[in-house]
Amino acid sequence: MGHGPTPVHQNVSEHNQAIQWPLPQEFQGSGETCLRLGVLASGSGSNFEALAQACQSGQLAANVCQLVVNNPFCGARERAERLGIPCIVHDHRGFSSREALDQALIDSFRRAQVDLVVMAGWMRIVTERLIDAFPERLVNIHPSLLPSFRGARAIEQALSAGVRITGCTAHLVSLEVDTGPILVQAAVPVLDGDTPQTLAARIHRQEHKILPHAVQLAAHRLALLSP
Ligand code: GAR
């Protein structure tokens, strides 16, 4: 048994850089009910755009009907403008409580008649009010293999812990932060020399794949789409 450092295959192909479970199903054909999606985002919005693209390409029989952001200057808002998707800003600093912000989100999504709401990098703690308004219809994406590394800075937490495998999780939202029934996970290796940025980029690529799949699973659970 050698005691040297474990060899790490730095040149693994993108294909081998992640394991996703459950495996994606075949794309659904046309003729399905078209799901109306609402999306919440606070940051760059790459997951929001990946979801919108999955809808546009027909991978997901859905439409992103409404984006809500809490930061007027976030990248997600710019992406929405480019993609022609309606965007509302509910700046959290203008609300007296988390419940008041959540009520504004509920009102916006109800007006847009959305079936499911996706938290695609929504960096606000949600309250029971939002969860109760969309029971089993609230999906979150998180950059770790939950239940490990909940909360903010999950990627930095994984690097500090020295894990060799981390990943991302799409799940239904429960009251405690980053908990709830898991829909899809992808495992992503931590490579030698990774920084928060390089690891985040590798995780993001997997998030963009699992999020549309998770939305499809959430919709099937509720029989909003045909199986
Ligand atoms: C994503 O990595 C998402 O998992 C994370 O924010 C990022 C948003 O990126 N969410 C959380 O950490 C929630 N706890 P994006 O704005 O490019 O989609």
JSON list of N, CA, C and O in Angstrom, two decimals, residues 168-209:
[
{"chain": "A", "resi": 168, "resn": "CYS", "atom": "N", "xyz": [-24.35, 19.02, -6.42]},
{"chain": "A", "resi": 168, "resn": "CYS", "atom": "CA", "xyz": [-25.50, 19.94, -6.33]},
{"chain": "A", "resi": 168, "resn": "CYS", "atom": "C", "xyz": [-26.77, 19.11, -6.13]},
{"chain": "A", "resi": 168, "resn": "CYS", "atom": "O", "xyz": [-26.82, 17.93, -6.47]},
{"chain": "A", "resi": 169, "resn": "THR", "atom": "N", "xyz": [-27.75, 19.78, -5.57]},
{"chain": "A", "resi": 169, "resn": "THR", "atom": "CA", "xyz": [-29.01, 19.11, -5.22]},
{"chain": "A", "resi": 169, "resn": "THR", "atom": "C", "xyz": [-30.18, 19.98, -5.63]},
{"chain": "A", "resi": 169, "resn": "THR", "atom": "O", "xyz": [-30.18, 21.18, -5.34]},
{"chain": "A", "resi": 170, "resn": "ALA", "atom": "N", "xyz": [-31.16, 19.40, -6.29]},
{"chain": "A", "resi": 170, "resn": "ALA", "atom": "CA", "xyz": [-32.43, 20.08, -6.51]},
{"chain": "A", "resi": 170, "resn": "ALA", "atom": "C", "xyz": [-33.46, 19.38, -5.63]},
{"chain": "A", "resi": 170, "resn": "ALA", "atom": "O", "xyz": [-33.55, 18.15, -5.63]},
{"chain": "A", "resi": 171, "resn": "HIS", "atom": "N", "xyz": [-34.19, 20.17, -4.85]},
{"chain": "A", "resi": 171, "resn": "HIS", "atom": "CA", "xyz": [-35.11, 19.57, -3.88]},
{"chain": "A", "resi": 171, "resn": "HIS", "atom": "C", "xyz": [-36.35, 20.43, -3.70]},
{"chain": "A", "resi": 171, "resn": "HIS", "atom": "O", "xyz": [-36.35, 21.63, -4.03]},
{"chain": "A", "resi": 172, "resn": "LEU", "atom": "N", "xyz": [-37.39, 19.80, -3.16]},
{"chain": "A", "resi": 172, "resn": "LEU", "atom": "CA", "xyz": [-38.57, 20.56, -2.76]},
{"chain": "A", "resi": 172, "resn": "LEU", "atom": "C", "xyz": [-38.24, 21.29, -1.46]},
{"chain": "A", "resi": 172, "resn": "LEU", "atom": "O", "xyz": [-37.45, 20.80, -0.65]},
{"chain": "A", "resi": 173, "resn": "VAL", "atom": "N", "xyz": [-38.86, 22.44, -1.27]},
{"chain": "A", "resi": 173, "resn": "VAL", "atom": "CA", "xyz": [-38.47, 23.31, -0.16]},
{"chain": "A", "resi": 173, "resn": "VAL", "atom": "C", "xyz": [-39.31, 23.03, 1.09]},
{"chain": "A", "resi": 173, "resn": "VAL", "atom": "O", "xyz": [-40.54, 23.03, 1.04]},
{"chain": "A", "resi": 174, "resn": "SER", "atom": "N", "xyz": [-38.60, 22.80, 2.20]},
{"chain": "A", "resi": 174, "resn": "SER", "atom": "CA", "xyz": [-39.22, 22.73, 3.54]},
{"chain": "A", "resi": 174, "resn": "SER", "atom": "C", "xyz": [-38.77, 23.96, 4.32]},
{"chain": "A", "resi": 174, "resn": "SER", "atom": "O", "xyz": [-37.92, 24.72, 3.84]},
{"chain": "A", "resi": 175, "resn": "LEU", "atom": "N", "xyz": [-39.32, 24.10, 5.53]},
{"chain": "A", "resi": 175, "resn": "LEU", "atom": "CA", "xyz": [-39.11, 25.34, 6.26]},
{"chain": "A", "resi": 175, "resn": "LEU", "atom": "C", "xyz": [-37.65, 25.58, 6.64]},
{"chain": "A", "resi": 175, "resn": "LEU", "atom": "O", "xyz": [-37.15, 26.68, 6.53]},
{"chain": "A", "resi": 176, "resn": "GLU", "atom": "N", "xyz": [-36.96, 24.52, 7.08]},
{"chain": "A", "resi": 176, "resn": "GLU", "atom": "CA", "xyz": [-35.56, 24.71, 7.46]},
{"chain": "A", "resi": 176, "resn": "GLU", "atom": "C", "xyz": [-34.74, 24.95, 6.20]},
{"chain": "A", "resi": 176, "resn": "GLU", "atom": "O", "xyz": [-34.97, 24.27, 5.17]},
{"chain": "A", "resi": 177, "resn": "VAL", "atom": "N", "xyz": [-33.77, 25.84, 6.28]},
{"chain": "A", "resi": 177, "resn": "VAL", "atom": "CA", "xyz": [-32.99, 26.22, 5.10]},
{"chain": "A", "resi": 177, "resn": "VAL", "atom": "C", "xyz": [-32.31, 24.99, 4.46]},
{"chain": "A", "resi": 177, "resn": "VAL", "atom": "O", "xyz": [-31.69, 24.18, 5.16]},
{"chain": "A", "resi": 178, "resn": "ASP", "atom": "N", "xyz": [-32.46, 24.87, 3.14]},
{"chain": "A", "resi": 178, "resn": "ASP", "atom": "CA", "xyz": [-31.82, 23.80, 2.36]},
{"chain": "A", "resi": 178, "resn": "ASP", "atom": "C", "xyz": [-32.18, 22.40, 2.85]},
{"chain": "A", "resi": 178, "resn": "ASP", "atom": "O", "xyz": [-31.32, 21.52, 2.94]},
{"chain": "A", "resi": 179, "resn": "THR", "atom": "N", "xyz": [-33.45, 22.23, 3.20]},
{"chain": "A", "resi": 179, "resn": "THR", "atom": "CA", "xyz": [-33.96, 20.89, 3.50]},
{"chain": "A", "resi": 179, "resn": "THR", "atom": "C", "xyz": [-35.21, 20.66, 2.65]},
{"chain": "A", "resi": 179, "resn": "THR", "atom": "O", "xyz": [-35.76, 21.61, 2.07]},
{"chain": "A", "resi": 180, "resn": "GLY", "atom": "N", "xyz": [-35.66, 19.41, 2.65]},
{"chain": "A", "resi": 180, "resn": "GLY", "atom": "CA", "xyz": [-36.86, 19.06, 1.89]},
{"chain": "A", "resi": 180, "resn": "GLY", "atom": "C", "xyz": [-36.56, 17.88, 0.99]},
{"chain": "A", "resi": 180, "resn": "GLY", "atom": "O", "xyz": [-35.39, 17.58, 0.72]},
{"chain": "A", "resi": 181, "resn": "PRO", "atom": "N", "xyz": [-37.61, 17.21, 0.51]},
{"chain": "A", "resi": 181, "resn": "PRO", "atom": "CA", "xyz": [-37.42, 16.00, -0.30]},
{"chain": "A", "resi": 181, "resn": "PRO", "atom": "C", "xyz": [-36.52, 16.25, -1.52]},
{"chain": "A", "resi": 181, "resn": "PRO", "atom": "O", "xyz": [-36.74, 17.18, -2.28]},
{"chain": "A", "resi": 182, "resn": "ILE", "atom": "N", "xyz": [-35.51, 15.39, -1.64]},
{"chain": "A", "resi": 182, "resn": "ILE", "atom": "CA", "xyz": [-34.54, 15.55, -2.73]},
{"chain": "A", "resi": 182, "resn": "ILE", "atom": "C", "xyz": [-35.12, 15.01, -4.03]},
{"chain": "A", "resi": 182, "resn": "ILE", "atom": "O", "xyz": [-35.70, 13.91, -4.07]},
{"chain": "A", "resi": 183, "resn": "LEU", "atom": "N", "xyz": [-34.97, 15.78, -5.10]},
{"chain": "A", "resi": 183, "resn": "LEU", "atom": "CA", "xyz": [-35.47, 15.37, -6.41]},
{"chain": "A", "resi": 183, "resn": "LEU", "atom": "C", "xyz": [-34.35, 14.79, -7.27]},
{"chain": "A", "resi": 183, "resn": "LEU", "atom": "O", "xyz": [-34.46, 13.68, -7.79]},
{"chain": "A", "resi": 184, "resn": "VAL", "atom": "N", "xyz": [-33.26, 15.54, -7.43]},
{"chain": "A", "resi": 184, "resn": "VAL", "atom": "CA", "xyz": [-32.13, 15.10, -8.26]},
{"chain": "A", "resi": 184, "resn": "VAL", "atom": "C", "xyz": [-30.84, 15.60, -7.63]},
{"chain": "A", "resi": 184, "resn": "VAL", "atom": "O", "xyz": [-30.80, 16.71, -7.09]},
{"chain": "A", "resi": 185, "resn": "GLN", "atom": "N", "xyz": [-29.80, 14.77, -7.71]},
{"chain": "A", "resi": 185, "resn": "GLN", "atom": "CA", "xyz": [-28.47, 15.22, -7.29]},
{"chain": "A", "resi": 185, "resn": "GLN", "atom": "C", "xyz": [-27.45, 14.88, -8.36]},
{"chain": "A", "resi": 185, "resn": "GLN", "atom": "O", "xyz": [-27.63, 13.91, -9.11]},
{"chain": "A", "resi": 186, "resn": "ALA", "atom": "N", "xyz": [-26.39, 15.67, -8.43]},
{"chain": "A", "resi": 186, "resn": "ALA", "atom": "CA", "xyz": [-25.25, 15.32, -9.28]},
{"chain": "A", "resi": 186, "resn": "ALA", "atom": "C", "xyz": [-24.00, 15.44, -8.41]},
{"chain": "A", "resi": 186, "resn": "ALA", "atom": "O", "xyz": [-23.84, 16.41, -7.67]},
{"chain": "A", "resi": 187, "resn": "ALA", "atom": "N", "xyz": [-23.16, 14.40, -8.50]},
{"chain": "A", "resi": 187, "resn": "ALA", "atom": "CA", "xyz": [-21.90, 14.41, -7.76]},
{"chain": "A", "resi": 187, "resn": "ALA", "atom": "C", "xyz": [-20.81, 14.99, -8.64]},
{"chain": "A", "resi": 187, "resn": "ALA", "atom": "O", "xyz": [-20.71, 14.65, -9.83]},
{"chain": "A", "resi": 188, "resn": "VAL", "atom": "N", "xyz": [-20.01, 15.86, -8.08]},
{"chain": "A", "resi": 188, "resn": "VAL", "atom": "CA", "xyz": [-18.96, 16.57, -8.84]},
{"chain": "A", "resi": 188, "resn": "VAL", "atom": "C", "xyz": [-17.65, 16.40, -8.07]},
{"chain": "A", "resi": 188, "resn": "VAL", "atom": "O", "xyz": [-17.61, 16.63, -6.87]},
{"chain": "A", "resi": 189, "resn": "PRO", "atom": "N", "xyz": [-16.55, 16.02, -8.77]},
{"chain": "A", "resi": 189, "resn": "PRO", "atom": "CA", "xyz": [-15.29, 15.86, -8.04]},
{"chain": "A", "resi": 189, "resn": "PRO", "atom": "C", "xyz": [-14.66, 17.21, -7.68]},
{"chain": "A", "resi": 189, "resn": "PRO", "atom": "O", "xyz": [-14.81, 18.18, -8.42]},
{"chain": "A", "resi": 190, "resn": "VAL", "atom": "N", "xyz": [-13.97, 17.23, -6.56]},
{"chain": "A", "resi": 190, "resn": "VAL", "atom": "CA", "xyz": [-13.12, 18.38, -6.22]},
{"chain": "A", "resi": 190, "resn": "VAL", "atom": "C", "xyz": [-11.73, 18.01, -6.71]},
{"chain": "A", "resi": 190, "resn": "VAL", "atom": "O", "xyz": [-11.20, 16.96, -6.35]},
{"chain": "A", "resi": 191, "resn": "LEU", "atom": "N", "xyz": [-11.16, 18.84, -7.58]},
{"chain": "A", "resi": 191, "resn": "LEU", "atom": "CA", "xyz": [-9.85, 18.53, -8.16]},
{"chain": "A", "resi": 191, "resn": "LEU", "atom": "C", "xyz": [-8.76, 19.30, -7.43]},
{"chain": "A", "resi": 191, "resn": "LEU", "atom": "O", "xyz": [-9.01, 20.37, -6.84]},
{"chain": "A", "resi": 192, "resn": "ASP", "atom": "N", "xyz": [-7.52, 18.75, -7.49]},
{"chain": "A", "resi": 192, "resn": "ASP", "atom": "CA", "xyz": [-6.39, 19.45, -6.88]},
{"chain": "A", "resi": 192, "resn": "ASP", "atom": "C", "xyz": [-6.30, 20.86, -7.41]},
{"chain": "A", "resi": 192, "resn": "ASP", "atom": "O", "xyz": [-6.44, 21.09, -8.61]},
{"chain": "A", "resi": 193, "resn": "GLY", "atom": "N", "xyz": [-6.07, 21.79, -6.55]},
{"chain": "A", "resi": 193, "resn": "GLY", "atom": "CA", "xyz": [-5.89, 23.17, -6.97]},
{"chain": "A", "resi": 193, "resn": "GLY", "atom": "C", "xyz": [-7.19, 23.93, -7.19]},
{"chain": "A", "resi": 193, "resn": "GLY", "atom": "O", "xyz": [-7.17, 25.09, -7.59]},
{"chain": "A", "resi": 194, "resn": "ASP", "atom": "N", "xyz": [-8.31, 23.28, -6.94]},
{"chain": "A", "resi": 194, "resn": "ASP", "atom": "CA", "xyz": [-9.59, 23.98, -7.12]},
{"chain": "A", "resi": 194, "resn": "ASP", "atom": "C", "xyz": [-9.68, 25.22, -6.24]},
{"chain": "A", "resi": 194, "resn": "ASP", "atom": "O", "xyz": [-9.26, 25.21, -5.08]},
{"chain": "A", "resi": 195, "resn": "THR", "atom": "N", "xyz": [-10.24, 26.27, -6.79]},
{"chain": "A", "resi": 195, "resn": "THR", "atom": "CA", "xyz": [-10.58, 27.47, -6.04]},
{"chain": "A", "resi": 195, "resn": "THR", "atom": "C", "xyz": [-12.10, 27.50, -5.96]},
{"chain": "A", "resi": 195, "resn": "THR", "atom": "O", "xyz": [-12.78, 26.75, -6.69]},
{"chain": "A", "resi": 196, "resn": "PRO", "atom": "N", "xyz": [-12.67, 28.37, -5.13]},
{"chain": "A", "resi": 196, "resn": "PRO", "atom": "CA", "xyz": [-14.14, 28.47, -5.13]},
{"chain": "A", "resi": 196, "resn": "PRO", "atom": "C", "xyz": [-14.68, 28.73, -6.53]},
{"chain": "A", "resi": 196, "resn": "PRO", "atom": "O", "xyz": [-15.73, 28.21, -6.89]},
{"chain": "A", "resi": 197, "resn": "GLN", "atom": "N", "xyz": [-13.93, 29.46, -7.33]},
{"chain": "A", "resi": 197, "resn": "GLN", "atom": "CA", "xyz": [-14.42, 29.80, -8.67]},
{"chain": "A", "resi": 197, "resn": "GLN", "atom": "C", "xyz": [-14.40, 28.59, -9.61]},
{"chain": "A", "resi": 197, "resn": "GLN", "atom": "O", "xyz": [-15.36, 28.35, -10.34]},
{"chain": "A", "resi": 198, "resn": "THR", "atom": "N", "xyz": [-13.29, 27.83, -9.61]},
{"chain": "A", "resi": 198, "resn": "THR", "atom": "CA", "xyz": [-13.22, 26.69, -10.54]},
{"chain": "A", "resi": 198, "resn": "THR", "atom": "C", "xyz": [-14.22, 25.62, -10.13]},
{"chain": "A", "resi": 198, "resn": "THR", "atom": "O", "xyz": [-14.87, 25.00, -10.98]},
{"chain": "A", "resi": 199, "resn": "LEU", "atom": "N", "xyz": [-14.35, 25.41, -8.82]},
{"chain": "A", "resi": 199, "resn": "LEU", "atom": "CA", "xyz": [-15.31, 24.40, -8.37]},
{"chain": "A", "resi": 199, "resn": "LEU", "atom": "C", "xyz": [-16.74, 24.86, -8.65]},
{"chain": "A", "resi": 199, "resn": "LEU", "atom": "O", "xyz": [-17.58, 24.07, -9.10]},
{"chain": "A", "resi": 200, "resn": "ALA", "atom": "N", "xyz": [-16.99, 26.13, -8.43]},
{"chain": "A", "resi": 200, "resn": "ALA", "atom": "CA", "xyz": [-18.35, 26.66, -8.70]},
{"chain": "A", "resi": 200, "resn": "ALA", "atom": "C", "xyz": [-18.70, 26.48, -10.18]},
{"chain": "A", "resi": 200, "resn": "ALA", "atom": "O", "xyz": [-19.83, 26.11, -10.51]},
{"chain": "A", "resi": 201, "resn": "ALA", "atom": "N", "xyz": [-17.73, 26.71, -11.05]},
{"chain": "A", "resi": 201, "resn": "ALA", "atom": "CA", "xyz": [-18.01, 26.58, -12.49]},
{"chain": "A", "resi": 201, "resn": "ALA", "atom": "C", "xyz": [-18.39, 25.13, -12.83]},
{"chain": "A", "resi": 201, "resn": "ALA", "atom": "O", "xyz": [-19.32, 24.88, -13.60]},
{"chain": "A", "resi": 202, "resn": "ARG", "atom": "N", "xyz": [-17.66, 24.19, -12.21]},
{"chain": "A", "resi": 202, "resn": "ARG", "atom": "CA", "xyz": [-17.95, 22.76, -12.49]},
{"chain": "A", "resi": 202, "resn": "ARG", "atom": "C", "xyz": [-19.32, 22.39, -11.93]},
{"chain": "A", "resi": 202, "resn": "ARG", "atom": "O", "xyz": [-20.07, 21.64, -12.56]},
{"chain": "A", "resi": 203, "resn": "ILE", "atom": "N", "xyz": [-19.64, 22.91, -10.76]},
{"chain": "A", "resi": 203, "resn": "ILE", "atom": "CA", "xyz": [-20.95, 22.60, -10.15]},
{"chain": "A", "resi": 203, "resn": "ILE", "atom": "C", "xyz": [-22.07, 23.25, -10.96]},
{"chain": "A", "resi": 203, "resn": "ILE", "atom": "O", "xyz": [-23.12, 22.63, -11.22]},
{"chain": "A", "resi": 204, "resn": "HIS", "atom": "N", "xyz": [-21.84, 24.48, -11.39]},
{"chain": "A", "resi": 204, "resn": "HIS", "atom": "CA", "xyz": [-22.87, 25.18, -12.18]},
{"chain": "A", "resi": 204, "resn": "HIS", "atom": "C", "xyz": [-23.26, 24.37, -13.42]},
{"chain": "A", "resi": 204, "resn": "HIS", "atom": "O", "xyz": [-24.44, 24.29, -13.77]},
{"chain": "A", "resi": 205, "resn": "ARG", "atom": "N", "xyz": [-22.25, 23.79, -14.10]},
{"chain": "A", "resi": 205, "resn": "ARG", "atom": "CA", "xyz": [-22.57, 23.04, -15.32]},
{"chain": "A", "resi": 205, "resn": "ARG", "atom": "C", "xyz": [-23.54, 21.90, -15.00]},
{"chain": "A", "resi": 205, "resn": "ARG", "atom": "O", "xyz": [-24.42, 21.57, -15.79]},
{"chain": "A", "resi": 206, "resn": "GLN", "atom": "N", "xyz": [-23.37, 21.29, -13.84]},
{"chain": "A", "resi": 206, "resn": "GLN", "atom": "CA", "xyz": [-24.28, 20.20, -13.45]},
{"chain": "A", "resi": 206, "resn": "GLN", "atom": "C", "xyz": [-25.63, 20.73, -12.98]},
{"chain": "A", "resi": 206, "resn": "GLN", "atom": "O", "xyz": [-26.67, 20.13, -13.24]},
{"chain": "A", "resi": 207, "resn": "GLU", "atom": "N", "xyz": [-25.62, 21.86, -12.31]},
{"chain": "A", "resi": 207, "resn": "GLU", "atom": "CA", "xyz": [-26.89, 22.46, -11.88]},
{"chain": "A", "resi": 207, "resn": "GLU", "atom": "C", "xyz": [-27.78, 22.71, -13.09]},
{"chain": "A", "resi": 207, "resn": "GLU", "atom": "O", "xyz": [-29.00, 22.46, -13.05]},
{"chain": "A", "resi": 208, "resn": "HIS", "atom": "N", "xyz": [-27.14, 23.22, -14.15]},
{"chain": "A", "resi": 208, "resn": "HIS", "atom": "CA", "xyz": [-27.94, 23.56, -15.34]},
{"chain": "A", "resi": 208, "resn": "HIS", "atom": "C", "xyz": [-28.58, 22.31, -15.95]},
{"chain": "A", "resi": 208, "resn": "HIS", "atom": "O", "xyz": [-29.61, 22.40, -16.61]},
{"chain": "A", "resi": 209, "resn": "LYS", "atom": "N", "xyz": [-27.95, 21.15, -15.72]},
{"chain": "A", "resi": 209, "resn": "LYS", "atom": "CA", "xyz": [-28.53, 19.90, -16.24]},
{"chain": "A", "resi": 209, "resn": "LYS", "atom": "C", "xyz": [-29.62, 19.36, -15.32]},
{"chain": "A", "resi": 209, "resn": "LYS", "atom": "O", "xyz": [-30.64, 18.86, -15.79]}
]
